[in-house]
Amino acid sequence: MSDGLKNPFWRIVVNLLLIVWAIMVLYPLVWTVLGSLKDNQQFFQGNPWDLPQFPLLFSNFSYVWDKYQFGGYFMNSIIVTVVSVLAGLVLSSMTAYILARFAFKGSGVLYYVYIASMMIPMFLGMIPLFFLMSDMGLTNSLLGLIIVYTVSTIPFSVFVLVGFFKTLPSEIEEAAMMDGASYYGIFFRIMMPLAKPGLISVSIINVLNTWNEYILGVVLNSEPSKYTLPVGIAVMQGEMQYRTEWGPLFAALLISMVPVMIFYLIFQRQIASGITAGAVK
């Protein structure tokens, strides 16, 4: 502990700042939960910040799920996110391992190509990407979204994992080779388990980005049955036209937030250890 935090006054100040920060983070979430249990009358006739009145309108969730086809949007988001993140993780981890552990002609250039691709705004490539996907017959399909999302996760993942693989001791690989292990065996059975904290840290970022992505979902998909949750929420608000149903809209937002929160709660220890390991190394 630093000398400054040993002072009781500064410890109180830091704790108060952390409490204020926690309230600022949690309050929008709590307000979303409370808003999802109200009807429009409670929003407009009273204070919109008040607690919901009884009986609580849990029917908002079923209303959104059935009337606005949120069940289909939800499954589309699950499929697209899980497949694209897993595929991107396998491809990026293999690429990062090769770039980190094997020196070959052009490896440095290839690494910087991945880094440079992170600096190109997505909007610059939107039109050529649309025509490319259209010519390949991959618009208005989940497969097209999966391919684009998979590719979009690779540059950042490679950037993070190259540094992580470089910190792993090479003696482990040498020992495995002496025992007769192949390159594939070394990578999948030894290096990937050792890189688990880094892989999970990259995965949570890619899950958040893919789950919340909206622009590509709109540009590459105009088929309602293939909408993901962010697109579905925007379409739902548009269909409400002049009378926004705030309770169902908050319910829809909460439905879209729950899987990410569950994912974080399940892997929070691994995420924390991955961040710590990366910082120490």
Tab-separated table of C-alpha atoms in Angstrom:
chain	number	residue	atom	x	y	z
A	1	MET	CA	0.000	0.000	0.000
A	2	SER	CA	1.335	3.437	-0.855
A	3	ASP	CA	2.182	5.891	1.908
A	4	GLY	CA	-0.671	8.190	0.874
A	5	LEU	CA	-3.341	5.530	1.374
A	6	LYS	CA	-1.995	4.733	4.859
A	7	ASN	CA	-3.334	8.100	5.940
A	8	PRO	CA	-6.896	7.564	7.288
A	9	PHE	CA	-8.129	10.786	5.694
A	10	TRP	CA	-7.081	9.772	2.181
A	11	ARG	CA	-8.439	6.273	2.681
A	12	ILE	CA	-11.849	7.793	3.538
A	13	VAL	CA	-11.672	10.085	0.493
A	14	VAL	CA	-10.824	7.170	-1.813
A	15	ASN	CA	-13.603	5.021	-0.352
A	16	LEU	CA	-16.131	7.834	-0.797
A	17	LEU	CA	-15.063	8.330	-4.422
A	18	LEU	CA	-15.424	4.594	-5.062
A	19	ILE	CA	-18.899	4.606	-3.495
A	20	VAL	CA	-19.952	7.552	-5.664
A	21	TRP	CA	-18.575	5.807	-8.739
A	22	ALA	CA	-20.435	2.577	-7.855
A	23	ILE	CA	-23.706	4.519	-7.484
A	24	MET	CA	-23.168	6.233	-10.858
A	25	VAL	CA	-22.612	2.858	-12.519
A	26	LEU	CA	-25.434	0.971	-10.800
A	27	TYR	CA	-28.134	3.628	-10.884
A	28	PRO	CA	-28.863	3.415	-14.663
A	29	LEU	CA	-29.125	-0.365	-14.338
A	30	VAL	CA	-31.491	-0.129	-11.370
A	31	TRP	CA	-33.581	2.512	-13.164
A	32	THR	CA	-33.817	0.240	-16.218
A	33	VAL	CA	-35.089	-2.609	-14.039
A	34	LEU	CA	-37.661	-0.366	-12.347
A	35	GLY	CA	-38.742	1.193	-15.653
A	36	SER	CA	-39.357	-2.237	-17.160
A	37	LEU	CA	-42.052	-2.848	-14.508
A	38	LYS	CA	-44.087	0.304	-15.246
A	39	ASP	CA	-46.693	1.356	-17.791
A	40	ASN	CA	-46.854	4.668	-19.672
A	41	GLN	CA	-49.304	6.125	-17.178
A	42	GLN	CA	-46.767	5.804	-14.379
A	43	PHE	CA	-44.125	7.475	-16.525
A	44	PHE	CA	-46.207	10.490	-17.583
A	45	GLN	CA	-48.610	11.138	-14.705
A	46	GLY	CA	-46.083	10.796	-11.921
A	47	ASN	CA	-42.371	11.320	-11.575
A	48	PRO	CA	-40.565	9.002	-14.034
A	49	TRP	CA	-37.949	8.424	-11.338
A	50	ASP	CA	-40.482	7.040	-8.838
A	51	LEU	CA	-40.662	3.394	-7.861
A	52	PRO	CA	-43.127	1.286	-9.908
A	53	GLN	CA	-46.606	0.852	-8.512
A	54	PHE	CA	-48.143	-2.478	-7.658
A	55	PRO	CA	-48.981	-4.729	-9.347
A	56	LEU	CA	-45.598	-4.853	-11.069
A	57	LEU	CA	-45.933	-5.275	-14.825
A	58	PHE	CA	-43.818	-8.359	-15.488
A	59	SER	CA	-46.070	-8.784	-18.525
A	60	ASN	CA	-43.886	-6.194	-20.298
A	61	PHE	CA	-41.299	-8.918	-20.853
A	62	SER	CA	-43.714	-11.414	-22.403
A	63	TYR	CA	-45.300	-8.593	-24.427
A	64	VAL	CA	-41.939	-7.668	-25.955
A	65	TRP	CA	-40.922	-11.293	-26.443
A	66	ASP	CA	-44.084	-12.211	-28.348
A	67	LYS	CA	-45.305	-9.069	-30.143
A	68	TYR	CA	-41.921	-7.788	-31.320
A	69	GLN	CA	-40.365	-11.247	-31.992
A	70	PHE	CA	-37.631	-10.707	-29.425
A	71	GLY	CA	-37.263	-14.454	-29.036
A	72	GLY	CA	-35.933	-14.660	-32.587
A	73	TYR	CA	-33.716	-11.596	-32.176
A	74	PHE	CA	-32.317	-13.048	-28.970
A	75	MET	CA	-31.410	-16.379	-30.566
A	76	ASN	CA	-29.853	-14.621	-33.565
A	77	SER	CA	-27.625	-12.580	-31.240
A	78	ILE	CA	-26.659	-15.682	-29.264
A	79	ILE	CA	-25.725	-17.621	-32.410
A	80	VAL	CA	-23.830	-14.759	-34.051
A	81	THR	CA	-21.946	-13.778	-30.890
A	82	VAL	CA	-20.957	-17.276	-29.746
A	83	VAL	CA	-19.855	-18.547	-33.164
A	84	SER	CA	-17.995	-15.395	-34.223
A	85	VAL	CA	-16.186	-14.954	-30.892
A	86	LEU	CA	-15.113	-18.617	-30.724
A	87	ALA	CA	-14.012	-18.671	-34.372
A	88	GLY	CA	-12.182	-15.378	-33.976
A	89	LEU	CA	-10.495	-16.603	-30.803
A	90	VAL	CA	-9.189	-19.769	-32.473
A	91	LEU	CA	-7.909	-17.922	-35.541
A	92	SER	CA	-6.381	-15.014	-33.627
A	93	SER	CA	-4.726	-17.228	-30.995
A	94	MET	CA	-3.106	-19.386	-33.689
A	95	THR	CA	-1.929	-16.288	-35.545
A	96	ALA	CA	-0.645	-14.637	-32.373
A	97	TYR	CA	1.228	-17.779	-31.321
A	98	ILE	CA	3.024	-18.000	-34.674
A	99	LEU	CA	3.921	-14.301	-34.666
A	100	ALA	CA	5.132	-14.460	-31.056
A	101	ARG	CA	7.151	-17.696	-31.123
A	102	PHE	CA	8.423	-18.109	-34.693
A	103	ALA	CA	10.706	-15.662	-36.475
A	104	PHE	CA	10.220	-15.711	-40.240
A	105	LYS	CA	10.672	-13.249	-43.057
A	106	GLY	CA	7.832	-10.735	-43.049
A	107	SER	CA	6.532	-11.622	-39.584
A	108	GLY	CA	7.082	-8.082	-38.318
A	109	VAL	CA	5.321	-6.591	-41.340
A	110	LEU	CA	2.400	-8.981	-40.905
A	111	TYR	CA	2.089	-8.045	-37.234
A	112	TYR	CA	1.996	-4.336	-38.043
A	113	VAL	CA	-0.598	-4.959	-40.747
A	114	TYR	CA	-2.876	-6.345	-38.024
A	115	ILE	CA	-2.110	-3.360	-35.807
A	116	ALA	CA	-2.732	-0.890	-38.645
A	117	SER	CA	-6.098	-2.486	-39.418
A	118	MET	CA	-7.271	-1.461	-35.940
A	119	MET	CA	-6.775	2.188	-36.893
A	120	ILE	CA	-9.011	2.128	-39.999
A	121	PRO	CA	-12.521	3.456	-39.224
A	122	MET	CA	-15.197	0.894	-39.959
A	123	PHE	CA	-17.269	3.442	-41.890
A	124	LEU	CA	-14.581	3.803	-44.581
A	125	GLY	CA	-15.024	0.196	-45.616
A	126	MET	CA	-18.789	-0.016	-45.217
A	127	ILE	CA	-19.755	0.456	-48.884
A	128	PRO	CA	-17.157	-1.898	-50.432
A	129	LEU	CA	-17.899	-4.419	-47.677
A	130	PHE	CA	-21.601	-4.330	-48.508
A	131	PHE	CA	-20.997	-4.902	-52.238
A	132	LEU	CA	-18.501	-7.669	-51.508
A	133	MET	CA	-20.921	-9.484	-49.212
A	134	SER	CA	-23.757	-8.914	-51.691
A	135	ASP	CA	-21.749	-10.400	-54.590
A	136	MET	CA	-20.983	-13.433	-52.420
A	137	GLY	CA	-24.652	-13.847	-51.510
A	138	LEU	CA	-23.961	-13.315	-47.805
A	139	THR	CA	-26.231	-10.355	-47.092
A	140	ASN	CA	-29.433	-10.970	-45.150
A	141	SER	CA	-27.918	-14.049	-43.515
A	142	LEU	CA	-26.482	-14.931	-40.139
A	143	LEU	CA	-23.487	-16.527	-41.863
A	144	GLY	CA	-22.545	-13.201	-43.415
A	145	LEU	CA	-22.718	-11.446	-40.036
A	146	ILE	CA	-20.682	-14.227	-38.417
A	147	ILE	CA	-17.931	-13.929	-41.030
A	148	VAL	CA	-17.710	-10.135	-40.727
A	149	TYR	CA	-17.811	-10.188	-36.915
A	150	THR	CA	-15.192	-12.948	-36.778
A	151	VAL	CA	-12.800	-10.986	-38.971
A	152	SER	CA	-13.424	-7.792	-36.983
A	153	THR	CA	-12.344	-9.453	-33.713
A	154	ILE	CA	-9.011	-10.740	-35.029
A	155	PRO	CA	-6.785	-7.602	-35.121
A	156	PHE	CA	-7.382	-6.603	-31.495
A	157	SER	CA	-7.121	-10.212	-30.311
A	158	VAL	CA	-3.830	-10.704	-32.140
A	159	PHE	CA	-2.473	-7.461	-30.685
A	160	VAL	CA	-3.221	-8.588	-27.117
A	161	LEU	CA	-2.314	-12.265	-27.446
A	162	VAL	CA	1.037	-11.730	-29.173
A	163	GLY	CA	2.280	-9.923	-26.091
A	164	PHE	CA	0.801	-12.596	-23.838
A	165	PHE	CA	2.367	-15.535	-25.710
A	166	LYS	CA	5.759	-13.813	-25.642
A	167	THR	CA	5.711	-13.896	-21.840
A	168	LEU	CA	5.239	-17.677	-21.643
A	169	PRO	CA	8.494	-19.605	-20.998
A	170	SER	CA	9.946	-21.315	-24.081
A	171	GLU	CA	11.351	-24.139	-21.923
A	172	ILE	CA	7.868	-25.672	-21.763
A	173	GLU	CA	7.737	-25.993	-25.547
A	174	GLU	CA	11.238	-27.456	-25.700
A	175	ALA	CA	10.364	-30.060	-23.088
A	176	ALA	CA	7.186	-30.982	-24.971
A	177	MET	CA	9.116	-31.375	-28.239
A	178	MET	CA	11.616	-33.676	-26.528
A	179	ASP	CA	8.659	-35.788	-25.386
A	180	GLY	CA	7.492	-36.085	-28.991
A	181	ALA	CA	4.664	-33.550	-29.025
A	182	SER	CA	3.716	-32.034	-32.384
A	183	TYR	CA	3.288	-28.306	-32.991
A	184	TYR	CA	-0.480	-28.736	-32.869
A	185	GLY	CA	-0.222	-30.680	-29.623
A	186	ILE	CA	2.019	-28.042	-28.059
A	187	PHE	CA	-0.339	-25.258	-29.044
A	188	PHE	CA	-3.698	-26.806	-28.161
A	189	ARG	CA	-2.653	-28.887	-25.141
A	190	ILE	CA	-0.018	-26.648	-23.531
A	191	MET	CA	0.092	-23.069	-24.782
A	192	MET	CA	-3.632	-22.369	-24.965
A	193	PRO	CA	-4.300	-23.557	-21.376
A	194	LEU	CA	-1.383	-21.416	-20.176
A	195	ALA	CA	-2.812	-18.433	-22.047
A	196	LYS	CA	-6.301	-18.968	-20.610
A	197	PRO	CA	-6.394	-15.660	-18.627
A	198	GLY	CA	-5.470	-13.690	-21.726
A	199	LEU	CA	-7.939	-15.599	-23.892
A	200	ILE	CA	-10.789	-14.943	-21.482
A	201	SER	CA	-9.915	-11.249	-21.186
A	202	VAL	CA	-9.968	-10.911	-24.976
A	203	SER	CA	-13.183	-12.930	-25.189
A	204	ILE	CA	-15.161	-10.685	-22.839
A	205	ILE	CA	-14.221	-7.598	-24.867
A	206	ASN	CA	-15.128	-9.308	-28.135
A	207	VAL	CA	-18.424	-10.573	-26.681
A	208	LEU	CA	-19.391	-7.055	-25.594
A	209	ASN	CA	-18.452	-5.529	-28.957
A	210	THR	CA	-20.230	-8.200	-31.000
A	211	TRP	CA	-23.333	-8.367	-28.802
A	212	ASN	CA	-23.840	-4.589	-28.912
A	213	GLU	CA	-22.889	-4.052	-32.580
A	214	TYR	CA	-25.549	-2.190	-34.538
A	215	ILE	CA	-24.176	-0.562	-37.715
A	216	LEU	CA	-23.076	-3.718	-39.544
A	217	GLY	CA	-26.248	-5.483	-38.452
A	218	VAL	CA	-28.300	-2.788	-40.198
A	219	VAL	CA	-26.167	-2.416	-43.335
A	220	LEU	CA	-25.710	-6.126	-44.085
A	221	ASN	CA	-29.154	-7.316	-43.075
A	222	SER	CA	-32.610	-6.098	-44.062
A	223	GLU	CA	-34.399	-9.372	-43.350
A	224	PRO	CA	-36.474	-9.051	-40.126
A	225	SER	CA	-36.054	-12.730	-39.261
A	226	LYS	CA	-32.254	-12.223	-39.178
A	227	TYR	CA	-32.208	-9.128	-36.943
A	228	THR	CA	-29.971	-9.141	-33.872
A	229	LEU	CA	-31.037	-7.575	-30.572
A	230	PRO	CA	-29.596	-4.048	-31.111
A	231	VAL	CA	-31.295	-3.842	-34.510
A	232	GLY	CA	-34.488	-5.333	-33.074
A	233	ILE	CA	-34.641	-2.708	-30.315
A	234	ALA	CA	-34.239	0.104	-32.860
A	235	VAL	CA	-36.932	-1.409	-35.098
A	236	MET	CA	-39.198	-1.853	-32.083
A	237	GLN	CA	-38.872	1.817	-31.168
A	238	GLY	CA	-39.608	2.780	-34.780
A	239	GLU	CA	-42.714	0.602	-34.874
A	240	MET	CA	-44.035	2.360	-31.787
A	241	GLN	CA	-44.149	5.534	-33.920
A	242	TYR	CA	-45.809	8.397	-32.030
A	243	ARG	CA	-46.489	6.580	-28.760
A	244	THR	CA	-43.376	5.107	-27.230
A	245	GLU	CA	-44.194	2.303	-24.815
A	246	TRP	CA	-41.535	2.981	-22.248
A	247	GLY	CA	-42.151	-0.059	-20.054
A	248	PRO	CA	-41.748	-2.611	-22.875
A	249	LEU	CA	-38.800	-0.625	-24.256
A	250	PHE	CA	-36.995	-0.838	-20.909
A	251	ALA	CA	-37.892	-4.531	-20.757
A	252	ALA	CA	-36.288	-5.020	-24.173
A	253	LEU	CA	-33.124	-3.238	-23.019
A	254	LEU	CA	-32.985	-5.420	-19.913
A	255	ILE	CA	-33.375	-8.587	-21.982
A	256	SER	CA	-30.403	-7.513	-24.096
A	257	MET	CA	-28.297	-6.797	-20.974
A	258	VAL	CA	-28.933	-10.008	-19.040
A	259	PRO	CA	-26.740	-12.442	-21.085
A	260	VAL	CA	-23.713	-10.141	-20.894
A	261	MET	CA	-24.130	-9.716	-17.125
A	262	ILE	CA	-24.443	-13.489	-16.652
A	263	PHE	CA	-21.340	-14.026	-18.794
A	264	TYR	CA	-19.403	-11.546	-16.679
A	265	LEU	CA	-20.568	-13.057	-13.386
A	266	ILE	CA	-19.499	-16.534	-14.505
A	267	PHE	CA	-16.039	-15.479	-15.683
A	268	GLN	CA	-15.317	-12.522	-13.399
A	269	ARG	CA	-12.475	-14.301	-11.577
A	270	GLN	CA	-10.791	-15.326	-14.819
A	271	ILE	CA	-11.222	-11.822	-16.228
A	272	ALA	CA	-9.679	-10.248	-13.126
A	273	SER	CA	-6.791	-12.737	-13.128
A	274	GLY	CA	-6.208	-12.143	-16.845
A	275	ILE	CA	-6.021	-8.376	-16.384
A	276	THR	CA	-3.716	-8.806	-13.371
A	277	ALA	CA	-1.495	-11.289	-15.176
A	278	GLY	CA	-1.195	-8.995	-18.164
A	279	ALA	CA	-0.314	-6.040	-15.964
A	280	VAL	CA	2.324	-7.945	-13.996
A	281	LYS	CA	3.891	-9.505	-17.059
